[in-house]
Short mmCIF file of N, CA and C in Angstrom, two decimals:
data_model
loop_
_atom_site.label_atom_id
_atom_site.label_comp_id
_atom_site.label_asym_id
_atom_site.label_seq_id
_atom_site.Cartn_x
_atom_site.Cartn_y
_atom_site.Cartn_z
N MET A 1432 70.58 129.72 119.77
CA MET A 1432 71.69 129.73 118.85
C MET A 1432 72.93 130.25 119.59
N PHE A 1433 74.05 129.63 119.36
CA PHE A 1433 75.31 130.05 119.96
C PHE A 1433 75.68 131.45 119.47
N PRO A 1434 76.14 132.33 120.36
CA PRO A 1434 76.37 133.73 119.98
C PRO A 1434 77.52 133.96 119.00
N ARG A 1435 78.40 132.97 118.84
CA ARG A 1435 79.51 133.14 117.89
C ARG A 1435 79.55 131.95 116.96
N PRO A 1436 79.95 132.16 115.72
CA PRO A 1436 80.03 131.03 114.78
C PRO A 1436 81.17 130.07 115.16
N GLY A 1437 81.00 128.81 114.82
CA GLY A 1437 82.04 127.82 115.08
C GLY A 1437 83.20 127.95 114.11
N CYS A 1438 84.34 127.52 114.53
CA CYS A 1438 85.53 127.57 113.69
C CYS A 1438 85.60 126.31 112.83
N ARG A 1439 85.62 126.47 111.53
CA ARG A 1439 85.67 125.33 110.62
C ARG A 1439 87.10 124.99 110.20
N ASP A 1440 88.00 125.93 110.33
CA ASP A 1440 89.36 125.71 109.87
C ASP A 1440 90.31 126.29 110.91
N GLY A 1441 91.41 125.63 111.13
CA GLY A 1441 92.36 126.13 112.11
C GLY A 1441 93.72 125.46 111.93
N TYR A 1442 94.50 125.51 112.97
CA TYR A 1442 95.83 124.91 112.92
C TYR A 1442 95.74 123.40 112.87
N ARG A 1443 96.69 122.80 112.19
CA ARG A 1443 96.78 121.34 112.13
C ARG A 1443 98.22 120.94 112.46
N VAL A 1444 98.36 119.72 112.96
CA VAL A 1444 99.65 119.20 113.37
C VAL A 1444 100.29 118.43 112.21
N LEU A 1445 101.58 118.59 112.04
CA LEU A 1445 102.31 117.81 111.05
C LEU A 1445 102.47 116.40 111.62
N CYS A 1446 101.82 115.45 110.99
CA CYS A 1446 101.83 114.07 111.50
C CYS A 1446 102.65 113.16 110.60
N ARG A 1447 102.89 111.96 111.09
CA ARG A 1447 103.69 110.98 110.33
C ARG A 1447 103.06 110.67 108.98
N ARG A 1448 101.75 110.77 108.89
CA ARG A 1448 101.05 110.53 107.62
C ARG A 1448 100.01 111.64 107.47
N MET A 1449 100.13 112.44 106.43
CA MET A 1449 99.20 113.53 106.18
C MET A 1449 98.16 113.08 105.16
N LEU A 1450 96.89 113.14 105.53
CA LEU A 1450 95.80 112.83 104.62
C LEU A 1450 95.63 114.00 103.67
N THR A 1451 95.54 113.71 102.36
CA THR A 1451 95.47 114.77 101.36
C THR A 1451 94.22 114.65 100.49
N GLU A 1452 94.02 115.67 99.68
CA GLU A 1452 92.91 115.68 98.71
C GLU A 1452 92.99 114.45 97.80
N ARG A 1453 94.18 114.07 97.43
CA ARG A 1453 94.38 112.90 96.56
C ARG A 1453 93.84 111.63 97.21
N ASP A 1454 94.09 111.47 98.50
CA ASP A 1454 93.56 110.31 99.23
C ASP A 1454 92.04 110.28 99.18
N ILE A 1455 91.43 111.44 99.38
CA ILE A 1455 89.98 111.53 99.42
C ILE A 1455 89.38 111.26 98.05
N LEU A 1456 89.95 111.86 97.03
CA LEU A 1456 89.42 111.67 95.67
C LEU A 1456 89.64 110.25 95.17
N GLY A 1457 90.68 109.57 95.65
CA GLY A 1457 90.94 108.19 95.26
C GLY A 1457 90.06 107.18 95.97
N GLY A 1458 89.57 107.54 97.14
CA GLY A 1458 88.72 106.65 97.91
C GLY A 1458 89.47 105.45 98.47
N LEU A 1459 88.71 104.55 99.07
CA LEU A 1459 89.29 103.36 99.71
C LEU A 1459 90.06 102.48 98.73
N ALA A 1460 89.67 102.47 97.48
CA ALA A 1460 90.31 101.61 96.50
C ALA A 1460 91.81 101.90 96.36
N ARG A 1461 92.20 103.12 96.67
CA ARG A 1461 93.62 103.51 96.54
C ARG A 1461 94.33 103.63 97.87
N GLN A 1462 93.72 103.14 98.93
CA GLN A 1462 94.34 103.23 100.25
C GLN A 1462 94.67 101.84 100.78
N LYS A 1463 95.65 101.79 101.70
CA LYS A 1463 96.00 100.54 102.37
C LYS A 1463 95.00 100.32 103.49
N ARG A 1464 94.14 99.33 103.33
CA ARG A 1464 93.05 99.11 104.28
C ARG A 1464 93.54 98.79 105.68
N ASP A 1465 94.69 98.14 105.82
CA ASP A 1465 95.15 97.75 107.16
C ASP A 1465 95.61 98.95 108.00
N GLU A 1466 95.72 100.14 107.40
CA GLU A 1466 96.11 101.34 108.14
C GLU A 1466 94.92 102.19 108.57
N ILE A 1467 93.74 101.89 108.06
CA ILE A 1467 92.55 102.72 108.25
C ILE A 1467 91.93 102.51 109.63
N ILE A 1468 91.68 103.62 110.35
CA ILE A 1468 91.07 103.53 111.68
C ILE A 1468 89.75 104.31 111.76
N ALA A 1469 89.36 104.96 110.68
CA ALA A 1469 88.08 105.68 110.63
C ALA A 1469 87.66 105.82 109.17
N LEU A 1470 86.35 105.81 108.92
CA LEU A 1470 85.81 105.95 107.58
C LEU A 1470 85.03 107.26 107.44
N CYS A 1471 85.13 107.87 106.26
CA CYS A 1471 84.46 109.14 105.98
C CYS A 1471 83.90 109.09 104.56
N ASP A 1472 82.92 109.96 104.30
CA ASP A 1472 82.40 110.07 102.94
C ASP A 1472 81.94 111.47 102.59
N HIS A 1473 82.25 112.43 103.44
CA HIS A 1473 81.82 113.80 103.19
C HIS A 1473 82.65 114.40 102.06
N PRO A 1474 82.01 115.12 101.14
CA PRO A 1474 82.78 115.71 100.03
C PRO A 1474 83.70 116.83 100.50
N LEU A 1475 84.67 117.15 99.66
CA LEU A 1475 85.56 118.29 99.93
C LEU A 1475 84.74 119.57 99.91
N ASP A 1476 85.10 120.51 100.76
CA ASP A 1476 84.38 121.76 100.89
C ASP A 1476 85.40 122.88 100.79
N PHE A 1477 85.27 123.70 99.75
CA PHE A 1477 86.25 124.75 99.53
C PHE A 1477 85.87 126.06 100.20
N HIS A 1478 84.92 126.03 101.14
CA HIS A 1478 84.53 127.19 101.93
C HIS A 1478 84.18 128.40 101.06
N GLY A 1479 83.35 128.18 100.05
CA GLY A 1479 82.88 129.28 99.22
C GLY A 1479 83.84 129.72 98.15
N ARG A 1480 84.93 128.98 97.94
CA ARG A 1480 85.90 129.39 96.92
C ARG A 1480 85.67 128.66 95.60
N GLY A 1481 84.51 128.07 95.42
CA GLY A 1481 84.19 127.38 94.17
C GLY A 1481 84.71 125.96 94.17
N GLY A 1482 84.08 125.10 93.41
CA GLY A 1482 84.54 123.72 93.25
C GLY A 1482 84.18 122.79 94.38
N GLY A 1483 83.34 123.21 95.31
CA GLY A 1483 82.97 122.37 96.44
C GLY A 1483 82.14 121.17 96.01
N GLY A 1484 82.02 120.22 96.89
CA GLY A 1484 81.19 119.06 96.63
C GLY A 1484 81.87 117.95 95.87
N ARG A 1485 83.16 118.07 95.60
CA ARG A 1485 83.85 117.01 94.89
C ARG A 1485 84.03 115.80 95.79
N SER A 1486 83.95 114.65 95.22
CA SER A 1486 84.14 113.37 95.88
C SER A 1486 82.85 112.86 96.47
N GLY A 1487 82.85 112.48 97.71
CA GLY A 1487 81.72 111.81 98.30
C GLY A 1487 81.96 110.31 98.34
N LEU A 1488 83.13 109.88 97.82
CA LEU A 1488 83.52 108.48 97.89
C LEU A 1488 83.87 108.12 99.33
N LEU A 1489 83.69 106.88 99.66
CA LEU A 1489 84.12 106.41 100.97
C LEU A 1489 85.65 106.36 101.00
N TYR A 1490 86.24 106.96 102.02
CA TYR A 1490 87.69 106.93 102.17
C TYR A 1490 88.01 106.74 103.65
N GLY A 1491 89.26 106.43 103.93
CA GLY A 1491 89.65 106.16 105.31
C GLY A 1491 90.71 107.11 105.81
N ILE A 1492 90.76 107.25 107.12
CA ILE A 1492 91.81 108.03 107.78
C ILE A 1492 92.81 107.04 108.35
N PRO A 1493 94.08 107.13 107.93
CA PRO A 1493 95.10 106.22 108.45
C PRO A 1493 95.48 106.53 109.89
N TYR A 1494 95.86 105.50 110.61
CA TYR A 1494 96.27 105.64 112.01
C TYR A 1494 97.36 106.69 112.18
N HIS A 1495 98.36 106.70 111.32
CA HIS A 1495 99.49 107.61 111.49
C HIS A 1495 99.15 109.07 111.20
N SER A 1496 97.90 109.35 110.78
CA SER A 1496 97.45 110.74 110.67
C SER A 1496 97.12 111.30 112.05
N LEU A 1497 97.15 110.45 113.07
CA LEU A 1497 96.93 110.90 114.44
C LEU A 1497 98.24 111.02 115.23
N VAL A 1498 99.34 110.56 114.64
CA VAL A 1498 100.62 110.51 115.35
C VAL A 1498 101.51 111.67 114.89
N PRO A 1499 101.68 112.71 115.73
CA PRO A 1499 102.52 113.85 115.35
C PRO A 1499 103.96 113.42 115.05
N ALA A 1500 104.52 114.00 113.99
CA ALA A 1500 105.90 113.71 113.61
C ALA A 1500 106.84 114.09 114.75
N GLY A 1501 107.78 113.22 115.05
CA GLY A 1501 108.78 113.49 116.07
C GLY A 1501 108.31 113.28 117.50
N MET A 1502 107.09 112.85 117.68
CA MET A 1502 106.56 112.61 119.03
C MET A 1502 106.33 111.12 119.21
N LYS A 1503 106.46 110.63 120.45
CA LYS A 1503 106.24 109.21 120.66
C LYS A 1503 105.09 108.91 121.62
N ASN A 1504 104.66 109.89 122.39
CA ASN A 1504 103.60 109.66 123.37
C ASN A 1504 102.48 110.68 123.28
N LEU A 1505 102.11 111.03 122.05
CA LEU A 1505 101.06 112.02 121.83
C LEU A 1505 100.25 111.63 120.60
N LEU A 1506 98.93 111.78 120.69
CA LEU A 1506 98.05 111.58 119.54
C LEU A 1506 97.27 112.87 119.30
N ALA A 1507 97.02 113.19 118.05
CA ALA A 1507 96.23 114.36 117.67
C ALA A 1507 94.90 113.86 117.13
N ALA A 1508 93.93 113.70 118.00
CA ALA A 1508 92.63 113.16 117.61
C ALA A 1508 91.60 114.28 117.60
N GLY A 1509 91.55 115.00 116.51
CA GLY A 1509 90.61 116.10 116.39
C GLY A 1509 90.84 116.82 115.08
N ARG A 1510 90.29 118.00 114.97
CA ARG A 1510 90.44 118.76 113.72
C ARG A 1510 91.88 119.16 113.44
N MET A 1511 92.72 119.02 114.44
CA MET A 1511 94.12 119.38 114.26
C MET A 1511 94.97 118.22 113.76
N ALA A 1512 94.37 117.07 113.49
CA ALA A 1512 95.11 115.88 113.08
C ALA A 1512 95.81 116.11 111.73
N GLY A 1513 96.51 115.12 111.27
CA GLY A 1513 97.34 115.22 110.06
C GLY A 1513 96.54 115.25 108.78
N PHE A 1514 95.90 116.39 108.51
CA PHE A 1514 95.13 116.58 107.29
C PHE A 1514 95.66 117.80 106.55
N SER A 1515 95.71 117.73 105.23
CA SER A 1515 95.98 118.95 104.46
C SER A 1515 94.77 119.87 104.62
N ALA A 1516 94.90 121.12 104.18
CA ALA A 1516 93.79 122.07 104.32
C ALA A 1516 92.53 121.56 103.60
N LEU A 1517 92.68 121.02 102.41
CA LEU A 1517 91.51 120.53 101.68
C LEU A 1517 90.96 119.25 102.29
N ALA A 1518 91.83 118.36 102.74
CA ALA A 1518 91.36 117.14 103.39
C ALA A 1518 90.60 117.48 104.68
N ALA A 1519 91.08 118.48 105.39
CA ALA A 1519 90.42 118.89 106.64
C ALA A 1519 89.00 119.38 106.37
N SER A 1520 88.75 119.94 105.20
CA SER A 1520 87.41 120.42 104.87
C SER A 1520 86.41 119.26 104.80
N SER A 1521 86.89 118.08 104.53
CA SER A 1521 86.03 116.90 104.47
C SER A 1521 85.98 116.18 105.81
N CYS A 1522 87.07 116.17 106.54
CA CYS A 1522 87.19 115.42 107.80
C CYS A 1522 86.65 116.14 109.01
N ARG A 1523 86.28 117.39 108.91
CA ARG A 1523 85.97 118.24 110.05
C ARG A 1523 84.68 117.92 110.79
N LEU A 1524 83.85 117.03 110.25
CA LEU A 1524 82.53 116.76 110.85
C LEU A 1524 82.63 116.07 112.20
N SER A 1525 81.65 116.32 113.05
CA SER A 1525 81.63 115.72 114.38
C SER A 1525 81.66 114.21 114.33
N ARG A 1526 80.96 113.62 113.36
CA ARG A 1526 80.92 112.15 113.27
C ARG A 1526 82.33 111.58 113.05
N THR A 1527 83.15 112.30 112.31
CA THR A 1527 84.53 111.87 112.08
C THR A 1527 85.36 112.06 113.34
N MET A 1528 85.15 113.18 114.03
CA MET A 1528 85.90 113.45 115.25
C MET A 1528 85.59 112.41 116.32
N LEU A 1529 84.36 111.93 116.38
CA LEU A 1529 84.00 110.87 117.33
C LEU A 1529 84.77 109.59 117.02
N GLN A 1530 84.88 109.26 115.73
CA GLN A 1530 85.63 108.07 115.33
C GLN A 1530 87.11 108.20 115.70
N LEU A 1531 87.67 109.39 115.47
CA LEU A 1531 89.08 109.60 115.79
C LEU A 1531 89.33 109.50 117.29
N GLY A 1532 88.39 110.00 118.08
CA GLY A 1532 88.51 109.90 119.54
C GLY A 1532 88.49 108.45 120.00
N GLU A 1533 87.60 107.65 119.42
CA GLU A 1533 87.55 106.24 119.79
C GLU A 1533 88.83 105.52 119.37
N ALA A 1534 89.33 105.84 118.18
CA ALA A 1534 90.58 105.22 117.72
C ALA A 1534 91.75 105.62 118.60
N ALA A 1535 91.81 106.88 119.01
CA ALA A 1535 92.90 107.35 119.88
C ALA A 1535 92.83 106.67 121.24
N GLY A 1536 91.64 106.55 121.79
CA GLY A 1536 91.49 105.86 123.07
C GLY A 1536 91.89 104.41 122.99
N THR A 1537 91.54 103.77 121.89
CA THR A 1537 91.92 102.37 121.66
C THR A 1537 93.43 102.25 121.54
N ALA A 1538 94.05 103.18 120.80
CA ALA A 1538 95.51 103.17 120.65
C ALA A 1538 96.20 103.41 121.99
N ALA A 1539 95.65 104.30 122.81
CA ALA A 1539 96.24 104.56 124.13
C ALA A 1539 96.20 103.30 125.00
N TYR A 1540 95.08 102.61 124.98
CA TYR A 1540 94.96 101.36 125.73
C TYR A 1540 95.99 100.33 125.24
N LEU A 1541 96.07 100.17 123.93
CA LEU A 1541 97.01 99.19 123.37
C LEU A 1541 98.46 99.57 123.64
N SER A 1542 98.75 100.86 123.59
CA SER A 1542 100.10 101.33 123.85
C SER A 1542 100.54 100.95 125.27
N LEU A 1543 99.64 101.13 126.23
CA LEU A 1543 99.95 100.75 127.61
C LEU A 1543 100.07 99.24 127.76
N GLU A 1544 99.13 98.53 127.16
CA GLU A 1544 99.12 97.07 127.29
C GLU A 1544 100.36 96.43 126.64
N ARG A 1545 100.75 96.93 125.49
CA ARG A 1545 101.88 96.35 124.74
C ARG A 1545 103.22 97.00 125.07
N ARG A 1546 103.17 98.10 125.84
CA ARG A 1546 104.37 98.87 126.17
C ARG A 1546 105.13 99.32 124.92
N GLU A 1547 104.36 99.88 123.99
CA GLU A 1547 104.90 100.41 122.74
C GLU A 1547 104.47 101.86 122.60
N ASP A 1548 105.36 102.69 122.08
CA ASP A 1548 105.01 104.08 121.81
C ASP A 1548 104.08 104.12 120.59
N PHE A 1549 103.35 105.21 120.45
CA PHE A 1549 102.36 105.32 119.39
C PHE A 1549 102.93 105.11 117.97
N PRO A 1550 104.11 105.65 117.64
CA PRO A 1550 104.61 105.43 116.28
C PRO A 1550 104.90 103.95 115.97
N GLU A 1551 105.26 103.17 116.98
CA GLU A 1551 105.60 101.76 116.76
C GLU A 1551 104.38 100.84 116.82
N LEU A 1552 103.28 101.34 117.32
CA LEU A 1552 102.07 100.52 117.46
C LEU A 1552 101.54 100.16 116.07
N PRO A 1553 101.38 98.87 115.76
CA PRO A 1553 100.91 98.48 114.43
C PRO A 1553 99.46 98.93 114.20
N PRO A 1554 99.20 99.68 113.12
CA PRO A 1554 97.84 100.13 112.85
C PRO A 1554 96.84 98.98 112.77
N GLY A 1555 97.29 97.84 112.27
CA GLY A 1555 96.40 96.69 112.15
C GLY A 1555 95.87 96.20 113.49
N VAL A 1556 96.68 96.33 114.54
CA VAL A 1556 96.25 95.91 115.88
C VAL A 1556 95.19 96.88 116.41
N VAL A 1557 95.37 98.17 116.17
CA VAL A 1557 94.37 99.17 116.58
C VAL A 1557 93.07 98.89 115.82
N ARG A 1558 93.20 98.68 114.54
CA ARG A 1558 92.04 98.41 113.68
C ARG A 1558 91.29 97.16 114.13
N GLU A 1559 92.02 96.12 114.45
CA GLU A 1559 91.41 94.86 114.88
C GLU A 1559 90.61 95.03 116.18
N LEU A 1560 91.17 95.76 117.14
CA LEU A 1560 90.46 95.98 118.40
C LEU A 1560 89.22 96.86 118.19
N LEU A 1561 89.32 97.83 117.31
CA LEU A 1561 88.15 98.66 116.98
C LEU A 1561 87.05 97.78 116.38
N GLN A 1562 87.42 96.92 115.46
CA GLN A 1562 86.44 96.03 114.82
C GLN A 1562 85.84 95.06 115.82
N ASP A 1563 86.66 94.56 116.74
CA ASP A 1563 86.14 93.66 117.79
C ASP A 1563 85.10 94.37 118.65
N GLY A 1564 85.24 95.69 118.77
CA GLY A 1564 84.29 96.49 119.54
C GLY A 1564 83.06 96.91 118.75
N GLY A 1565 82.98 96.49 117.50
CA GLY A 1565 81.80 96.80 116.69
C GLY A 1565 81.96 97.92 115.69
N VAL A 1566 83.15 98.49 115.56
CA VAL A 1566 83.38 99.55 114.59
C VAL A 1566 83.49 98.92 113.20
N GLU A 1567 82.75 99.46 112.25
CA GLU A 1567 82.81 98.95 110.87
C GLU A 1567 83.91 99.66 110.11
N LEU A 1568 84.89 98.89 109.69
CA LEU A 1568 85.99 99.45 108.91
C LEU A 1568 86.10 98.69 107.60
#
């Protein structure tokens, strides 16, 4: 067993699109599918403050939740991405972080190939290349 507990909550980056509790509770039905680069279904977790376990609906993380506001050549692919505190409680799992890493790597490749900065890169193009590689979105 690791001698210290893992950190479940920490600093997050203000991104062009912040994923919120409302997005999670609404599920995919209320999201723009062409912006989604990762899928999640873990319920919200209030860290012992009551009310945990809400949702469990399939929802997506939009591409611009990885693009820090005001930056053009940086992606935040990890627990620090553009999530509200409650959204982060659902997105924090390793399986989600793996998806975000793959999406960020795909976006980096496309950014170089197309000579476009991350904010201008169309989410649909990132999504399409992920799907071509076998990612289910």
